[in-house]
Amino acid sequence: MYSNRVLGVKNLSVCLRKMSTTCDLLEIFQKSVESVQPATLLENQISVTESHLVVRNEYHALGKRCHVIGFGKAVKDMALKMESILGEKMQRAVVTVPIGIFRERKPSTRIEFIEGAKNNLPDKLSMGGALRIKELVQTLAEDDMLIVLVSGGGSALLPLPIPPITLQEKHDLIKQLARKGATINELNSVRKRMSVLKGGGLAELAYPCKVVTLVLSDVIGDPLDFIASGPMVPNSDKPQLAIDILKKYELLDGISSSIQTVLYGKKDLLANVPIKEGQYAHVDNYIIGNNLMAATAASAAAISKGYQSKVVSTCIQGDVICIAKSYAMLTALLARRLAGDKNNTDLEKFLKDFENRHIILDGLKEEIMKLKDNLCLIFAGEPTVVVAGTGKGGRNQQLALNFAVELTEHDIPKSVKISFLSCGTDGIDGPTDAAGAISPTNIGSDWKKYAQECLDNNDAYRFFQKWDSGANLVKIGHTGTNVMDIHVLIVEHYQ
């Protein structure tokens, strides 16, 4: 059963050993993941008639032949559900998915699944899948329909560098950018500039075939040109942007001659591909799921457990150190308020500043000020980590541990209990087997020193392995979905 798989045997044992809040954190996260399961999203939004695909009551002619392609961490279940919806109307399907996503043997299907991109990094397997997708798309005619399934992780599963750039050269440059702390949007801008299929390349190859794209968003604000590096929408970036990004992170001087040739050259575009209102005229794009859905479900789950809960922001981004400091400060102010502090000036000032930096949802600042009982605040987004060490971990583990360290700098009333979880909805946090972690509470001076050593070496996974024998690591495996990260903060007051 899905719910047991999400909690996992080890985390269920944690629930038996620890306070019920740990169970609440895990179950709230579980509900957020369940709400954005691809099969459920498609079932609720897609149907088919004898001659049309229906997306939210909009009708699209199926054409003479209907084909399906897909790429991303969440497209396995999207593709299987689409096959169920289309039945015999589906002619061919090629879908690239992460290695290890099939927990058991592959289901009986006519879909050609190609596994690749171990640890969410492009490789020869995923490039082979991209070539298979390219070959299929190039055979399509004007009276065909192409259904494109897209989710986060699609960039690594659709790698096809513009010659003479090699896959290794592209991979090394993107890795260097990520280690420097580049945002997902910056990474995607550079990817698009070096790619055959990204930045609208795939849509142009499909022209004049009719295309319907179904997107599960893993990017803040759901910009179609950045999700999976925008293969189905025109690239609005100026050619100079990728160069400017590399300059910003002091990487431009070290790029290979082949990358220089592409960056300073002109990307070939197919002629006469009509664009209407900034989008390709032959392509209709739909966002079928995003992090707001997941965050809203998490908040609803918290309310069902008796908490006062709000979704604070779905736009959390920036360095995890800064975010951890913000969360710790907010937690301390809320803790003091719940313990009876009547002075709201500091909390009001903080929320105003937080709103400026992280975009609090409309009207929420005033609602947070009214909360009085046990609180569960939900945040969503995708922080970044500047990698300076050689350790093992991911942004969620790094954030959870940073939060624990930062919280020690504040005086938390003894009548208040703090609990915090940071997890990726895809179930994979960095090159580890964990989705994220639950912050340790009340770490003493020795543990704090060790925690800081691990943080400095980007080695949060090692800390959590030692803390309570790894009980705070949340291990759920591939969830089959991906809408960035969910952060759950619980502040409880005991009389």
mmCIF file of C-alpha atoms in Angstrom, residues 37-375:
data_model
loop_
_atom_site.group_PDB
_atom_site.id
_atom_site.type_symbol
_atom_site.label_atom_id
_atom_site.label_comp_id
_atom_site.label_asym_id
_atom_site.label_seq_id
_atom_site.Cartn_x
_atom_site.Cartn_y
_atom_site.Cartn_z
ATOM 1 C CA GLN A 37 0.825 11.331 -7.617
ATOM 2 C CA PRO A 38 0.818 11.482 -11.434
ATOM 3 C CA ALA A 39 -1.791 8.790 -12.022
ATOM 4 C CA THR A 40 -4.278 10.591 -9.768
ATOM 5 C CA LEU A 41 -3.574 13.954 -11.392
ATOM 6 C CA LEU A 42 -4.154 12.549 -14.895
ATOM 7 C CA GLU A 43 -7.247 10.623 -13.860
ATOM 8 C CA ASN A 44 -8.774 13.835 -12.508
ATOM 9 C CA GLN A 45 -7.900 16.019 -15.494
ATOM 10 C CA ILE A 46 -7.666 13.836 -18.633
ATOM 11 C CA SER A 47 -10.176 11.758 -20.574
ATOM 12 C CA VAL A 48 -10.617 10.536 -24.136
ATOM 13 C CA THR A 49 -13.519 10.247 -26.557
ATOM 14 C CA GLU A 50 -13.607 8.306 -29.811
ATOM 15 C CA SER A 51 -11.825 11.125 -31.629
ATOM 16 C CA HIS A 52 -10.528 13.602 -29.043
ATOM 17 C CA LEU A 53 -8.222 13.937 -26.077
ATOM 18 C CA VAL A 54 -9.974 16.010 -23.420
ATOM 19 C CA VAL A 55 -7.866 18.099 -21.025
ATOM 20 C CA ARG A 56 -9.926 20.029 -18.477
ATOM 21 C CA ASN A 57 -12.861 20.212 -20.869
ATOM 22 C CA GLU A 58 -10.691 21.361 -23.780
ATOM 23 C CA TYR A 59 -10.902 19.058 -26.825
ATOM 24 C CA HIS A 60 -7.919 18.101 -28.999
ATOM 25 C CA ALA A 61 -8.315 15.937 -32.118
ATOM 26 C CA LEU A 62 -6.391 12.679 -31.764
ATOM 27 C CA GLY A 63 -5.434 12.748 -35.418
ATOM 28 C CA LYS A 64 -4.538 9.799 -37.609
ATOM 29 C CA ARG A 65 -1.975 8.389 -35.166
ATOM 30 C CA CYS A 66 -1.362 9.215 -31.490
ATOM 31 C CA HIS A 67 2.089 8.850 -29.942
ATOM 32 C CA VAL A 68 3.426 9.465 -26.427
ATOM 33 C CA ILE A 69 6.860 10.533 -25.252
ATOM 34 C CA GLY A 70 7.994 11.480 -21.773
ATOM 35 C CA PHE A 71 10.985 12.305 -19.613
ATOM 36 C CA GLY A 72 11.371 12.975 -15.901
ATOM 37 C CA LYS A 73 11.254 11.487 -12.430
ATOM 38 C CA ALA A 74 7.461 11.344 -12.405
ATOM 39 C CA VAL A 75 6.633 10.232 -15.933
ATOM 40 C CA LYS A 76 6.602 6.468 -15.339
ATOM 41 C CA ASP A 77 3.149 6.542 -13.726
ATOM 42 C CA MET A 78 2.050 9.363 -16.037
ATOM 43 C CA ALA A 79 2.857 7.165 -19.028
ATOM 44 C CA LEU A 80 1.204 4.055 -17.626
ATOM 45 C CA LYS A 81 -1.937 6.032 -16.805
ATOM 46 C CA MET A 82 -1.942 7.638 -20.255
ATOM 47 C CA GLU A 83 -1.682 4.181 -21.829
ATOM 48 C CA SER A 84 -4.700 3.126 -19.761
ATOM 49 C CA ILE A 85 -6.663 6.198 -20.860
ATOM 50 C CA LEU A 86 -5.778 5.958 -24.564
ATOM 51 C CA GLY A 87 -5.936 2.180 -24.921
ATOM 52 C CA GLU A 88 -5.471 1.062 -28.526
ATOM 53 C CA LYS A 89 -5.430 4.683 -29.687
ATOM 54 C CA MET A 90 -1.800 4.917 -28.541
ATOM 55 C CA GLN A 91 0.498 3.868 -31.377
ATOM 56 C CA ARG A 92 4.011 4.261 -29.985
ATOM 57 C CA ALA A 93 5.463 5.495 -26.698
ATOM 58 C CA VAL A 94 9.060 6.183 -25.648
ATOM 59 C CA VAL A 95 9.667 7.343 -22.099
ATOM 60 C CA THR A 96 12.940 7.985 -20.236
ATOM 61 C CA VAL A 97 12.895 7.441 -16.463
ATOM 62 C CA PRO A 98 15.458 7.329 -13.624
ATOM 63 C CA ILE A 99 17.426 4.164 -12.977
ATOM 64 C CA GLY A 100 15.871 2.233 -10.104
ATOM 65 C CA ILE A 101 12.356 3.633 -10.445
ATOM 66 C CA PHE A 102 10.958 0.146 -11.104
ATOM 67 C CA ARG A 103 10.956 -1.387 -7.632
ATOM 68 C CA GLU A 104 9.967 -4.735 -9.051
ATOM 69 C CA ARG A 105 9.966 -5.969 -12.636
ATOM 70 C CA LYS A 106 8.556 -3.637 -15.256
ATOM 71 C CA PRO A 107 4.789 -3.841 -15.764
ATOM 72 C CA SER A 108 3.295 -5.378 -18.877
ATOM 73 C CA THR A 109 3.097 -2.462 -21.277
ATOM 74 C CA ARG A 110 3.588 -1.363 -24.869
ATOM 75 C CA ILE A 111 5.596 1.630 -23.659
ATOM 76 C CA GLU A 112 9.317 1.595 -24.363
ATOM 77 C CA PHE A 113 10.817 2.611 -21.012
ATOM 78 C CA ILE A 114 14.470 3.636 -21.059
ATOM 79 C CA GLU A 115 16.219 3.990 -17.708
ATOM 80 C CA GLY A 116 19.120 6.384 -17.167
ATOM 81 C CA ALA A 117 20.458 9.418 -15.302
ATOM 82 C CA LYS A 118 21.745 7.712 -12.162
ATOM 83 C CA ASN A 119 21.775 10.187 -9.244
ATOM 84 C CA ASN A 120 19.884 12.618 -11.510
ATOM 85 C CA LEU A 121 22.957 13.119 -13.714
ATOM 86 C CA PRO A 122 22.860 12.793 -17.521
ATOM 87 C CA ASP A 123 24.652 9.705 -18.847
ATOM 88 C CA LYS A 124 24.985 7.590 -21.980
ATOM 89 C CA LEU A 125 21.807 5.689 -21.130
ATOM 90 C CA SER A 126 19.675 8.812 -20.873
ATOM 91 C CA MET A 127 21.288 10.236 -24.018
ATOM 92 C CA GLY A 128 20.318 7.023 -25.787
ATOM 93 C CA GLY A 129 16.762 7.620 -24.628
ATOM 94 C CA ALA A 130 16.873 11.200 -25.913
ATOM 95 C CA LEU A 131 17.996 9.920 -29.311
ATOM 96 C CA ARG A 132 15.107 7.410 -29.388
ATOM 97 C CA ILE A 133 12.657 10.220 -28.592
ATOM 98 C CA LYS A 134 14.210 12.401 -31.297
ATOM 99 C CA GLU A 135 13.903 9.576 -33.840
ATOM 100 C CA LEU A 136 10.222 9.044 -33.027
ATOM 101 C CA VAL A 137 9.382 12.746 -33.212
ATOM 102 C CA GLN A 138 11.092 13.173 -36.577
ATOM 103 C CA THR A 139 8.734 10.569 -38.123
ATOM 104 C CA LEU A 140 5.540 12.473 -37.231
ATOM 105 C CA ALA A 141 3.238 14.020 -39.810
ATOM 106 C CA GLU A 142 0.843 16.964 -39.712
ATOM 107 C CA ASP A 143 -2.187 14.725 -39.092
ATOM 108 C CA ASP A 144 -0.569 12.984 -36.086
ATOM 109 C CA MET A 145 -0.891 13.855 -32.406
ATOM 110 C CA LEU A 146 2.005 13.800 -29.949
ATOM 111 C CA ILE A 147 1.372 13.733 -26.197
ATOM 112 C CA VAL A 148 4.425 14.868 -24.218
ATOM 113 C CA LEU A 149 4.744 14.019 -20.518
ATOM 114 C CA VAL A 150 7.173 16.249 -18.618
ATOM 115 C CA SER A 151 8.306 16.403 -15.006
ATOM 116 C CA GLY A 152 11.236 17.470 -12.892
ATOM 117 C CA GLY A 153 14.383 15.540 -13.647
ATOM 118 C CA GLY A 154 13.572 15.807 -17.328
ATOM 119 C CA SER A 155 16.752 17.762 -18.034
ATOM 120 C CA ALA A 156 18.971 14.845 -16.987
ATOM 121 C CA LEU A 157 16.770 12.389 -18.886
ATOM 122 C CA LEU A 158 16.775 14.313 -22.190
ATOM 123 C CA PRO A 159 20.453 15.128 -22.760
ATOM 124 C CA LEU A 160 21.516 15.720 -26.338
ATOM 125 C CA PRO A 161 24.343 18.276 -26.559
ATOM 126 C CA ILE A 162 24.809 20.407 -29.649
ATOM 127 C CA PRO A 163 27.902 19.136 -31.499
ATOM 128 C CA PRO A 164 30.811 19.396 -30.982
ATOM 129 C CA ILE A 165 30.006 19.481 -27.226
ATOM 130 C CA THR A 166 30.302 16.051 -25.624
ATOM 131 C CA LEU A 167 27.976 14.773 -22.917
ATOM 132 C CA GLN A 168 30.887 14.696 -20.458
ATOM 133 C CA GLU A 169 31.801 18.309 -21.167
ATOM 134 C CA LYS A 170 28.236 19.439 -20.637
ATOM 135 C CA HIS A 171 27.894 17.340 -17.481
ATOM 136 C CA ASP A 172 31.132 18.691 -15.994
ATOM 137 C CA LEU A 173 30.132 22.311 -16.601
ATOM 138 C CA ILE A 174 26.667 21.893 -15.077
ATOM 139 C CA LYS A 175 28.208 20.102 -12.086
ATOM 140 C CA GLN A 176 30.628 22.980 -11.539
ATOM 141 C CA LEU A 177 27.772 25.476 -11.717
ATOM 142 C CA ALA A 178 25.720 23.486 -9.192
ATOM 143 C CA ARG A 179 28.673 23.302 -6.800
ATOM 144 C CA LYS A 180 29.019 27.072 -7.028
ATOM 145 C CA GLY A 181 25.397 27.467 -5.879
ATOM 146 C CA ALA A 182 23.730 28.347 -9.175
ATOM 147 C CA THR A 183 19.935 28.379 -9.039
ATOM 148 C CA ILE A 184 17.839 25.853 -10.963
ATOM 149 C CA ASN A 185 16.854 28.617 -13.386
ATOM 150 C CA GLU A 186 20.493 29.495 -14.030
ATOM 151 C CA LEU A 187 21.385 25.843 -14.555
ATOM 152 C CA ASN A 188 18.532 25.441 -17.019
ATOM 153 C CA SER A 189 19.516 28.578 -18.951
ATOM 154 C CA VAL A 190 22.980 27.150 -19.542
ATOM 155 C CA ARG A 191 21.575 23.696 -20.366
ATOM 156 C CA LYS A 192 19.207 25.147 -22.974
ATOM 157 C CA ARG A 193 22.003 27.003 -24.721
ATOM 158 C CA MET A 194 23.988 23.773 -25.166
ATOM 159 C CA SER A 195 21.124 21.412 -26.063
ATOM 160 C CA VAL A 196 19.516 20.150 -29.254
ATOM 161 C CA LEU A 197 16.142 19.346 -27.663
ATOM 162 C CA LYS A 198 15.857 21.772 -24.746
ATOM 163 C CA GLY A 199 14.839 25.402 -25.117
ATOM 164 C CA GLY A 200 12.103 24.570 -27.637
ATOM 165 C CA GLY A 201 14.198 22.224 -29.769
ATOM 166 C CA LEU A 202 11.896 19.239 -29.300
ATOM 167 C CA ALA A 203 8.774 21.258 -30.156
ATOM 168 C CA GLU A 204 10.403 22.493 -33.354
ATOM 169 C CA LEU A 205 11.294 18.953 -34.389
ATOM 170 C CA ALA A 206 7.657 17.912 -33.858
ATOM 171 C CA TYR A 207 6.232 20.649 -36.122
ATOM 172 C CA PRO A 208 3.715 20.543 -37.805
ATOM 173 C CA CYS A 209 2.349 17.653 -35.721
ATOM 174 C CA LYS A 210 -0.277 18.640 -33.112
ATOM 175 C CA VAL A 211 1.273 18.496 -29.607
ATOM 176 C CA VAL A 212 -0.313 18.389 -26.147
ATOM 177 C CA THR A 213 2.142 18.682 -23.261
ATOM 178 C CA LEU A 214 1.211 17.655 -19.713
ATOM 179 C CA VAL A 215 3.610 19.065 -17.135
ATOM 180 C CA LEU A 216 4.216 18.263 -13.487
ATOM 181 C CA SER A 217 6.104 21.358 -12.353
ATOM 182 C CA ASP A 218 9.252 21.253 -10.234
ATOM 183 C CA VAL A 219 10.147 24.915 -10.674
ATOM 184 C CA ILE A 220 8.992 27.848 -8.551
ATOM 185 C CA GLY A 221 6.219 29.766 -10.304
ATOM 186 C CA ASP A 222 5.712 27.014 -12.938
ATOM 187 C CA PRO A 223 7.616 28.717 -15.795
ATOM 188 C CA LEU A 224 7.278 26.385 -18.772
ATOM 189 C CA ASP A 225 10.576 27.520 -20.253
ATOM 190 C CA PHE A 226 12.482 26.240 -17.203
ATOM 191 C CA ILE A 227 10.702 22.974 -16.321
ATOM 192 C CA ALA A 228 12.961 20.228 -17.740
ATOM 193 C CA SER A 229 14.744 23.134 -19.479
ATOM 194 C CA GLY A 230 11.723 24.016 -21.634
ATOM 195 C CA PRO A 231 11.790 21.538 -24.544
ATOM 196 C CA MET A 232 8.260 22.444 -25.700
ATOM 197 C CA VAL A 233 8.288 26.258 -25.471
ATOM 198 C CA PRO A 234 10.306 28.948 -27.267
ATOM 199 C CA ASN A 235 13.539 29.884 -25.559
ATOM 200 C CA SER A 236 13.099 33.483 -24.439
ATOM 201 C CA ASP A 237 16.645 33.733 -23.091
ATOM 202 C CA LYS A 238 19.020 36.069 -24.838
ATOM 203 C CA PRO A 239 22.036 34.181 -26.257
ATOM 204 C CA GLN A 240 24.300 36.212 -23.975
ATOM 205 C CA LEU A 241 22.564 34.967 -20.799
ATOM 206 C CA ALA A 242 24.442 31.667 -20.533
ATOM 207 C CA ILE A 243 27.741 33.505 -20.970
ATOM 208 C CA ASP A 244 26.777 36.019 -18.263
ATOM 209 C CA ILE A 245 25.889 33.198 -15.856
ATOM 210 C CA LEU A 246 29.246 31.526 -16.397
ATOM 211 C CA LYS A 247 30.952 34.882 -15.825
ATOM 212 C CA LYS A 248 29.008 35.371 -12.603
ATOM 213 C CA TYR A 249 30.333 32.091 -11.186
ATOM 214 C CA GLU A 250 33.848 32.646 -12.599
ATOM 215 C CA LEU A 251 33.685 29.627 -14.908
ATOM 216 C CA LEU A 252 33.747 31.217 -18.357
ATOM 217 C CA ASP A 253 37.521 31.256 -18.764
ATOM 218 C CA GLY A 254 37.773 27.536 -18.098
ATOM 219 C CA ILE A 255 35.213 26.198 -20.596
ATOM 220 C CA SER A 256 36.275 23.886 -23.402
ATOM 221 C CA SER A 257 36.752 25.062 -26.987
ATOM 222 C CA SER A 258 33.706 23.066 -28.128
ATOM 223 C CA ILE A 259 31.471 24.807 -25.564
ATOM 224 C CA GLN A 260 32.929 28.141 -26.645
ATOM 225 C CA THR A 261 32.048 27.318 -30.261
ATOM 226 C CA VAL A 262 28.393 26.764 -29.328
ATOM 227 C CA LEU A 263 28.007 29.615 -26.825
ATOM 228 C CA TYR A 264 29.492 32.203 -29.142
ATOM 229 C CA GLY A 265 27.839 30.758 -32.238
ATOM 230 C CA LYS A 266 24.219 30.859 -33.381
ATOM 231 C CA LYS A 267 21.870 28.022 -32.428
ATOM 232 C CA ASP A 268 20.196 26.604 -35.524
ATOM 233 C CA LEU A 269 16.412 26.899 -35.411
ATOM 234 C CA LEU A 270 13.938 25.313 -37.750
ATOM 235 C CA ALA A 271 12.383 27.851 -40.082
ATOM 236 C CA ASN A 272 8.689 28.696 -40.283
ATOM 237 C CA VAL A 273 7.592 27.312 -36.893
ATOM 238 C CA PRO A 274 4.652 29.621 -36.037
ATOM 239 C CA ILE A 275 4.666 31.344 -32.659
ATOM 240 C CA LYS A 276 1.481 32.838 -31.227
ATOM 241 C CA GLU A 277 1.423 34.953 -28.049
ATOM 242 C CA GLY A 278 4.875 33.712 -27.089
ATOM 243 C CA GLN A 279 4.062 30.019 -27.529
ATOM 244 C CA TYR A 280 4.377 27.587 -30.421
ATOM 245 C CA ALA A 281 1.056 27.561 -32.284
ATOM 246 C CA HIS A 282 1.072 23.768 -32.704
ATOM 247 C CA VAL A 283 1.678 23.090 -28.976
ATOM 248 C CA ASP A 284 -0.762 23.290 -26.050
ATOM 249 C CA ASN A 285 0.875 23.144 -22.606
ATOM 250 C CA TYR A 286 -0.889 22.249 -19.356
ATOM 251 C CA ILE A 287 0.431 22.335 -15.790
ATOM 252 C CA ILE A 288 -1.274 19.341 -14.177
ATOM 253 C CA GLY A 289 0.428 19.560 -10.776
ATOM 254 C CA ASN A 290 2.779 21.760 -8.731
ATOM 255 C CA ASN A 291 4.130 22.399 -5.257
ATOM 256 C CA LEU A 292 1.120 24.501 -4.231
ATOM 257 C CA MET A 293 -1.027 21.356 -4.536
ATOM 258 C CA ALA A 294 1.408 19.411 -2.347
ATOM 259 C CA ALA A 295 1.750 22.182 0.225
ATOM 260 C CA THR A 296 -2.024 22.651 0.426
ATOM 261 C CA ALA A 297 -2.503 18.922 1.013
ATOM 262 C CA ALA A 298 0.166 18.993 3.742
ATOM 263 C CA SER A 299 -1.602 21.859 5.491
ATOM 264 C CA ALA A 300 -4.959 20.068 5.254
ATOM 265 C CA ALA A 301 -3.383 16.956 6.801
ATOM 266 C CA ALA A 302 -2.016 19.065 9.662
ATOM 267 C CA ILE A 303 -5.420 20.614 10.299
ATOM 268 C CA SER A 304 -6.974 17.137 10.413
ATOM 269 C CA LYS A 305 -4.513 16.336 13.212
ATOM 270 C CA GLY A 306 -5.575 19.327 15.272
ATOM 271 C CA TYR A 307 -2.944 21.874 14.341
ATOM 272 C CA GLN A 308 -3.568 25.427 13.231
ATOM 273 C CA SER A 309 -1.886 25.317 9.860
ATOM 274 C CA LYS A 310 -1.089 27.621 6.964
ATOM 275 C CA VAL A 311 0.914 27.390 3.760
ATOM 276 C CA VAL A 312 3.363 30.244 4.291
ATOM 277 C CA SER A 313 5.208 30.202 0.952
ATOM 278 C CA THR A 314 5.663 28.039 -2.124
ATOM 279 C CA CYS A 315 8.576 30.152 -3.350
ATOM 280 C CA ILE A 316 11.380 29.242 -0.948
ATOM 281 C CA GLN A 317 14.719 29.586 -2.704
ATOM 282 C CA GLY A 318 18.249 30.741 -2.001
ATOM 283 C CA ASP A 319 21.092 29.380 0.093
ATOM 284 C CA VAL A 320 20.102 26.867 2.786
ATOM 285 C CA ILE A 321 22.151 28.717 5.399
ATOM 286 C CA CYS A 322 20.083 31.885 4.955
ATOM 287 C CA ILE A 323 16.838 29.911 4.890
ATOM 288 C CA ALA A 324 17.786 28.007 8.061
ATOM 289 C CA LYS A 325 18.519 31.306 9.835
ATOM 290 C CA SER A 326 15.138 32.682 8.737
ATOM 291 C CA TYR A 327 13.271 29.568 9.855
ATOM 292 C CA ALA A 328 15.058 29.549 13.227
ATOM 293 C CA MET A 329 14.285 33.215 13.837
ATOM 294 C CA LEU A 330 10.631 32.727 12.882
ATOM 295 C CA THR A 331 10.431 29.667 15.132
ATOM 296 C CA ALA A 332 11.873 31.525 18.107
ATOM 297 C CA LEU A 333 9.465 34.438 17.667
ATOM 298 C CA LEU A 334 6.467 32.120 17.354
ATOM 299 C CA ALA A 335 7.625 30.089 20.365
ATOM 300 C CA ARG A 336 7.836 33.202 22.517
ATOM 301 C CA ARG A 337 4.394 34.258 21.336
ATOM 302 C CA LEU A 338 2.851 30.889 22.153
ATOM 303 C CA ALA A 339 4.504 30.997 25.588
ATOM 304 C CA GLY A 340 2.733 34.271 26.369
ATOM 305 C CA ASP A 341 4.924 37.081 25.027
ATOM 306 C CA LYS A 342 2.526 39.898 24.131
ATOM 307 C CA ASN A 343 5.074 41.935 22.142
ATOM 308 C CA ASN A 344 4.367 41.284 18.451
ATOM 309 C CA THR A 345 6.630 44.006 17.076
ATOM 310 C CA ASP A 346 9.567 41.712 16.302
ATOM 311 C CA LEU A 347 7.320 39.078 14.711
ATOM 312 C CA GLU A 348 5.567 41.666 12.538
ATOM 313 C CA LYS A 349 8.921 43.091 11.427
ATOM 314 C CA PHE A 350 10.285 39.633 10.642
ATOM 315 C CA LEU A 351 7.235 38.599 8.614
ATOM 316 C CA LYS A 352 7.448 41.781 6.584
ATOM 317 C CA ASP A 353 11.103 41.089 5.787
ATOM 318 C CA PHE A 354 10.365 37.426 5.057
ATOM 319 C CA GLU A 355 7.563 38.479 2.731
ATOM 320 C CA ASN A 356 9.984 40.665 0.783
ATOM 321 C CA ARG A 357 12.499 37.840 0.358
ATOM 322 C CA HIS A 358 10.396 34.702 -0.018
ATOM 323 C CA ILE A 359 6.947 35.870 -1.184
ATOM 324 C CA ILE A 360 4.448 34.958 1.517
ATOM 325 C CA LEU A 361 1.109 33.982 0.021
ATOM 326 C CA ASP A 362 -1.394 36.830 -0.262
ATOM 327 C CA GLY A 363 -2.891 37.975 3.039
ATOM 328 C CA LEU A 364 -1.074 35.330 5.048
ATOM 329 C CA LYS A 365 1.053 37.651 7.152
ATOM 330 C CA GLU A 366 -2.052 38.898 8.972
ATOM 331 C CA GLU A 367 -3.360 35.339 9.395
ATOM 332 C CA ILE A 368 -0.104 34.130 10.961
ATOM 333 C CA MET A 369 -0.327 36.944 13.500
ATOM 334 C CA LYS A 370 -3.724 35.610 14.586
ATOM 335 C CA LEU A 371 -2.560 32.024 15.201
ATOM 336 C CA LYS A 372 -2.525 31.188 18.910
ATOM 337 C CA ASP A 373 -2.517 27.428 19.424
ATOM 338 C CA ASN A 374 -0.176 24.644 18.290
ATOM 339 C CA LEU A 375 1.063 25.607 14.845
#
